[in-house]
Tab-separated table of C-alpha atoms in Angstrom:
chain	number	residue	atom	x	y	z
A	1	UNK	CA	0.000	0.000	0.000
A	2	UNK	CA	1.545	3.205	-1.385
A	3	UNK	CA	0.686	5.342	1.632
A	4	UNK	CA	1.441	8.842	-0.105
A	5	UNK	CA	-0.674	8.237	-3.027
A	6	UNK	CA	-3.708	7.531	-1.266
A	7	UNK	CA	-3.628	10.225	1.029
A	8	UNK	CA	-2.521	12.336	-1.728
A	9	UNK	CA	-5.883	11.125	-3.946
A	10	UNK	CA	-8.170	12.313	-0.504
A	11	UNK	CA	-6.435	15.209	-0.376
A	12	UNK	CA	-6.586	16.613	-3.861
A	13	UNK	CA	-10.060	15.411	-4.111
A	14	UNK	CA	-11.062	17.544	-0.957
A	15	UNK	CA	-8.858	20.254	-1.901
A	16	UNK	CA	-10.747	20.547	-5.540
A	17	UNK	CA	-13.875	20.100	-3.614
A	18	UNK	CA	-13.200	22.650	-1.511
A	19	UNK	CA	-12.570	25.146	-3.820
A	20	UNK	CA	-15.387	24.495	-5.884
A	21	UNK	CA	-17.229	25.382	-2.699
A	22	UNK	CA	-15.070	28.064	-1.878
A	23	UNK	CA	-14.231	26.558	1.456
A	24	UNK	CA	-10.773	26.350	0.896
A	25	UNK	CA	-9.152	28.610	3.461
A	26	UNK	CA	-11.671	27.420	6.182
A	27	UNK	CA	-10.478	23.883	5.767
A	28	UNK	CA	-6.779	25.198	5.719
A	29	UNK	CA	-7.547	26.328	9.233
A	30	UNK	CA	-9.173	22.730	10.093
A	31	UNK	CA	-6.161	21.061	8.725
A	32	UNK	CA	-3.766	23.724	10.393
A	33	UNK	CA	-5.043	23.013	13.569
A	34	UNK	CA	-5.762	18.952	12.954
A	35	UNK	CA	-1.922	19.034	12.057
A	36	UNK	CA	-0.957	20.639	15.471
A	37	UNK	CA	-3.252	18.637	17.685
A	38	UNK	CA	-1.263	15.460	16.428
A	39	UNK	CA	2.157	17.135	16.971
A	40	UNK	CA	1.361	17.913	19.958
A	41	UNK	CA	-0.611	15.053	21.610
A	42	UNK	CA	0.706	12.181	20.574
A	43	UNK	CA	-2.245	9.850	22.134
A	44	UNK	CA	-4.142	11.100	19.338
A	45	UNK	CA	-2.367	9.011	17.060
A	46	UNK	CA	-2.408	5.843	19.280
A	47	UNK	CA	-6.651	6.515	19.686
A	48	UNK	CA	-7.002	6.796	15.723
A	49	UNK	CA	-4.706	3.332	15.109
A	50	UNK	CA	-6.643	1.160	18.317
A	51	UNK	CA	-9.928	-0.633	16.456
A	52	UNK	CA	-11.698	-0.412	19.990
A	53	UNK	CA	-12.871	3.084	19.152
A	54	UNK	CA	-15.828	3.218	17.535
A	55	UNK	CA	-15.887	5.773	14.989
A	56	UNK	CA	-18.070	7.917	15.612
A	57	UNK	CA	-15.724	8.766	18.913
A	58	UNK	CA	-12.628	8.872	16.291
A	59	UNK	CA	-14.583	11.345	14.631
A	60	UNK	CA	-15.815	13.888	17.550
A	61	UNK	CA	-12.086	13.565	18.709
A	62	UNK	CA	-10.891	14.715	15.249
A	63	UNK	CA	-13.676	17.291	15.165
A	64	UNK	CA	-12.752	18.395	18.808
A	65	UNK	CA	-8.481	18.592	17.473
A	66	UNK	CA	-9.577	20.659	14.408
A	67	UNK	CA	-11.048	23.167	16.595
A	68	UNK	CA	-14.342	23.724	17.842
A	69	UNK	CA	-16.128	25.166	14.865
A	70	UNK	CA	-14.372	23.190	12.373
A	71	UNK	CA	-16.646	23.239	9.077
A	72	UNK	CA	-18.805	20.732	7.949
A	73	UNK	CA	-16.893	20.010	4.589
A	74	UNK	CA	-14.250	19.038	7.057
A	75	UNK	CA	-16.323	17.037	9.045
A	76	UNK	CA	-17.838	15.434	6.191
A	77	UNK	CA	-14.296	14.305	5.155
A	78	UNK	CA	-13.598	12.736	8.507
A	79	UNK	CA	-16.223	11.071	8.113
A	80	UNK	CA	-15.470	9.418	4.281
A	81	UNK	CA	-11.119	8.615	5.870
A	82	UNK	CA	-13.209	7.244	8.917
A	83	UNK	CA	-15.681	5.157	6.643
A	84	UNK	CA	-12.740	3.740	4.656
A	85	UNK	CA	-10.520	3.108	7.813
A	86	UNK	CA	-7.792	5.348	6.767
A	87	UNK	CA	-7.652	7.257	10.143
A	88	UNK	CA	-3.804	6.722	10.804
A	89	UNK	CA	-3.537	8.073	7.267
A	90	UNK	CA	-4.791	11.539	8.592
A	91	UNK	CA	-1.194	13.411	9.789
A	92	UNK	CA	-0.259	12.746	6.662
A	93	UNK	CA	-3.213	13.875	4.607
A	94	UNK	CA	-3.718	16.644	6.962
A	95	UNK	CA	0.455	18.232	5.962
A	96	UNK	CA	-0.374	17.301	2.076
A	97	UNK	CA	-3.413	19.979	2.507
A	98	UNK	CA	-1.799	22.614	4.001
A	99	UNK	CA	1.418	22.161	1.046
A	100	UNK	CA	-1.271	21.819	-1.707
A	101	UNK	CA	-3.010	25.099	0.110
A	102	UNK	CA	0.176	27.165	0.310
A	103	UNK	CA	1.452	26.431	-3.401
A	104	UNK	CA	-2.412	27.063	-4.977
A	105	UNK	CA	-2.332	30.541	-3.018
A	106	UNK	CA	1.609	31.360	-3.740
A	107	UNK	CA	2.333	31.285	0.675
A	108	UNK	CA	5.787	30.953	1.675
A	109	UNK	CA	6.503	30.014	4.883
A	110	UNK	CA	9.302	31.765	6.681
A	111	UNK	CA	10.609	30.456	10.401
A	112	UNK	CA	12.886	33.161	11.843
A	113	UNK	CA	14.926	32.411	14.771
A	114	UNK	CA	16.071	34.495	17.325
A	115	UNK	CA	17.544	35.306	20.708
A	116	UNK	CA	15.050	38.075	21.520
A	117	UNK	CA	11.446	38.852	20.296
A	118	UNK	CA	11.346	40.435	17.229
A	119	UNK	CA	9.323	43.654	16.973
A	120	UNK	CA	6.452	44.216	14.996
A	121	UNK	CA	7.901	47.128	12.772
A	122	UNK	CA	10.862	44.125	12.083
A	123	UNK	CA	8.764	41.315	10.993
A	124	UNK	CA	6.702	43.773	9.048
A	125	UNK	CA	9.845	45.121	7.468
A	126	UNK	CA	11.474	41.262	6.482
A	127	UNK	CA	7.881	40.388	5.267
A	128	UNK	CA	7.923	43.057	2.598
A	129	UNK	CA	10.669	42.366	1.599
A	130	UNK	CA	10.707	38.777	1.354
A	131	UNK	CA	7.507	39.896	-0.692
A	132	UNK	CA	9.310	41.474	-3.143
A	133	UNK	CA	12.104	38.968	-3.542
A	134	UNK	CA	9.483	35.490	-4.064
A	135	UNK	CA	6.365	37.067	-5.269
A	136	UNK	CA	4.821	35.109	-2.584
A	137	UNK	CA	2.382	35.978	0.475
A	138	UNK	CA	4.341	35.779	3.410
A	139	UNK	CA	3.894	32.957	6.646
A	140	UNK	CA	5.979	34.225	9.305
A	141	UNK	CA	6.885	32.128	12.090
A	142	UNK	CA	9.282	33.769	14.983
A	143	UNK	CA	10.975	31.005	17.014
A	144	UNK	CA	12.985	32.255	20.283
A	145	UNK	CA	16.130	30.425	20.592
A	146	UNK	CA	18.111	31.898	23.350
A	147	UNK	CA	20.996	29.484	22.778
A	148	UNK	CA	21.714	31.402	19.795
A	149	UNK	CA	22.960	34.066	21.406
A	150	UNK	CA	22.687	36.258	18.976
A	151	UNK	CA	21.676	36.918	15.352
A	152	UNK	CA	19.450	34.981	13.360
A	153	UNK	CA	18.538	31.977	11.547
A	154	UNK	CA	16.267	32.386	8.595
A	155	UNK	CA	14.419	29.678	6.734
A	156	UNK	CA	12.811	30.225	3.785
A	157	UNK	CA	10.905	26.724	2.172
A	158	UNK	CA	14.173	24.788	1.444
A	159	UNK	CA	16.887	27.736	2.252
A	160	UNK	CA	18.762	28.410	5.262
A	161	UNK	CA	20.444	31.383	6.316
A	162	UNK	CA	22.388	31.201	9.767
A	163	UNK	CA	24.008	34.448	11.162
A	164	UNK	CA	23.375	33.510	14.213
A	165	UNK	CA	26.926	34.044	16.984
A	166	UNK	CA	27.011	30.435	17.880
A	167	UNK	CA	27.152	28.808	14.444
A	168	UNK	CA	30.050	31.501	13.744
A	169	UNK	CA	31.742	31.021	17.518
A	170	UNK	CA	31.576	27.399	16.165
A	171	UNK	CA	33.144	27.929	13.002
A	172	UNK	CA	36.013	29.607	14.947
A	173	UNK	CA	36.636	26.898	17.613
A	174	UNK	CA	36.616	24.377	14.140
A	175	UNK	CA	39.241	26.646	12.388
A	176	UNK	CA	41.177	26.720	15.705
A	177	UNK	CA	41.379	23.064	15.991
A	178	UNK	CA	41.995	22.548	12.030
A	179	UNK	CA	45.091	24.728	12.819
A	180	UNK	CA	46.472	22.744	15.746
């Protein structure tokens, strides 16, 4: 069983659905949240893999992990990966989404980490002109990473950029030892 092409297949088929509805953004949100729930409780996991659960209590769980007021084109696809037992399927399907979601609507993601909080006028300044530079909308994630020290690490989808004073204290204690 080729585990990313069937959860790819659910996905695009919600994600066409979706837009034809134009629900798209509202399931992004769902799947956004669904996504986080599993990364951070892992006993949701272990619930959606044990076949004691019925599943209608699979599905208010996965309703309750999407968020409250999750919407009912969500709930409805629950429902069909419930029906065809392809629950532990959902992490997955849930990350394929949120990719399809960002490359339809041109959204790069950018994690910036730091020692300090970044201000507002900052992270309004590197969105604009990230802007400029991809063409994309802008996702900006600020991570505090006090073991840094200082600078910053920027990701941007597949690039890296680390300025940050430990990677270049580290580079100097690996020169000094090269030399010795």
């Amino acid at each position: 069983m080729d585990v990313g092409t069937i959860s790819f297949r659910y996905v695009k088929a919600l994600f066409s659905l979706a837009k034809d509805k134009q629900q798209e953004d509202r399931v992004y949100d769902d799947m956004k949240m669904l996504a986080t729930s599993f990364e951070q409780e892992q006993g949701l996991y272990a619930v959606l893999e044990n076949p004691v659960f019925p599943e209608e209590e699979k599905a208010k769980l996965l309703a309750t992990a999407a968020g409250l007021d999750a919407c009912e084109l969500f709930t409805r696809f629950i429902h069909l990966v419930l029906s065809h037992k392809r629950e532990v399927l959902l992490p997955l399907m849930a990350h394929s989404y949120i990719r399809m979601y960002r490359k339809d609507k041109k959204i790069t993601r950018v994690l910036f980490k730091t020692p300090v909080p970044v201000d507002e006028a900052t992270q309004e300044h590197l969105k604009k002109q990230l802007k400029e530079e991809t063409g994309n909308t802008i996702e900006f994630i600020g991570v505090l990473r006090p073991e840094l020290i200082g600078g910053f690490v920027l990701r941007i989808g597949n690039y890296r950029i680390d300025a940050s004073y430990s990677r270049q204290l580290r580079d100097i204690k690996n020169q000094l030892i090269e030399r010795n």
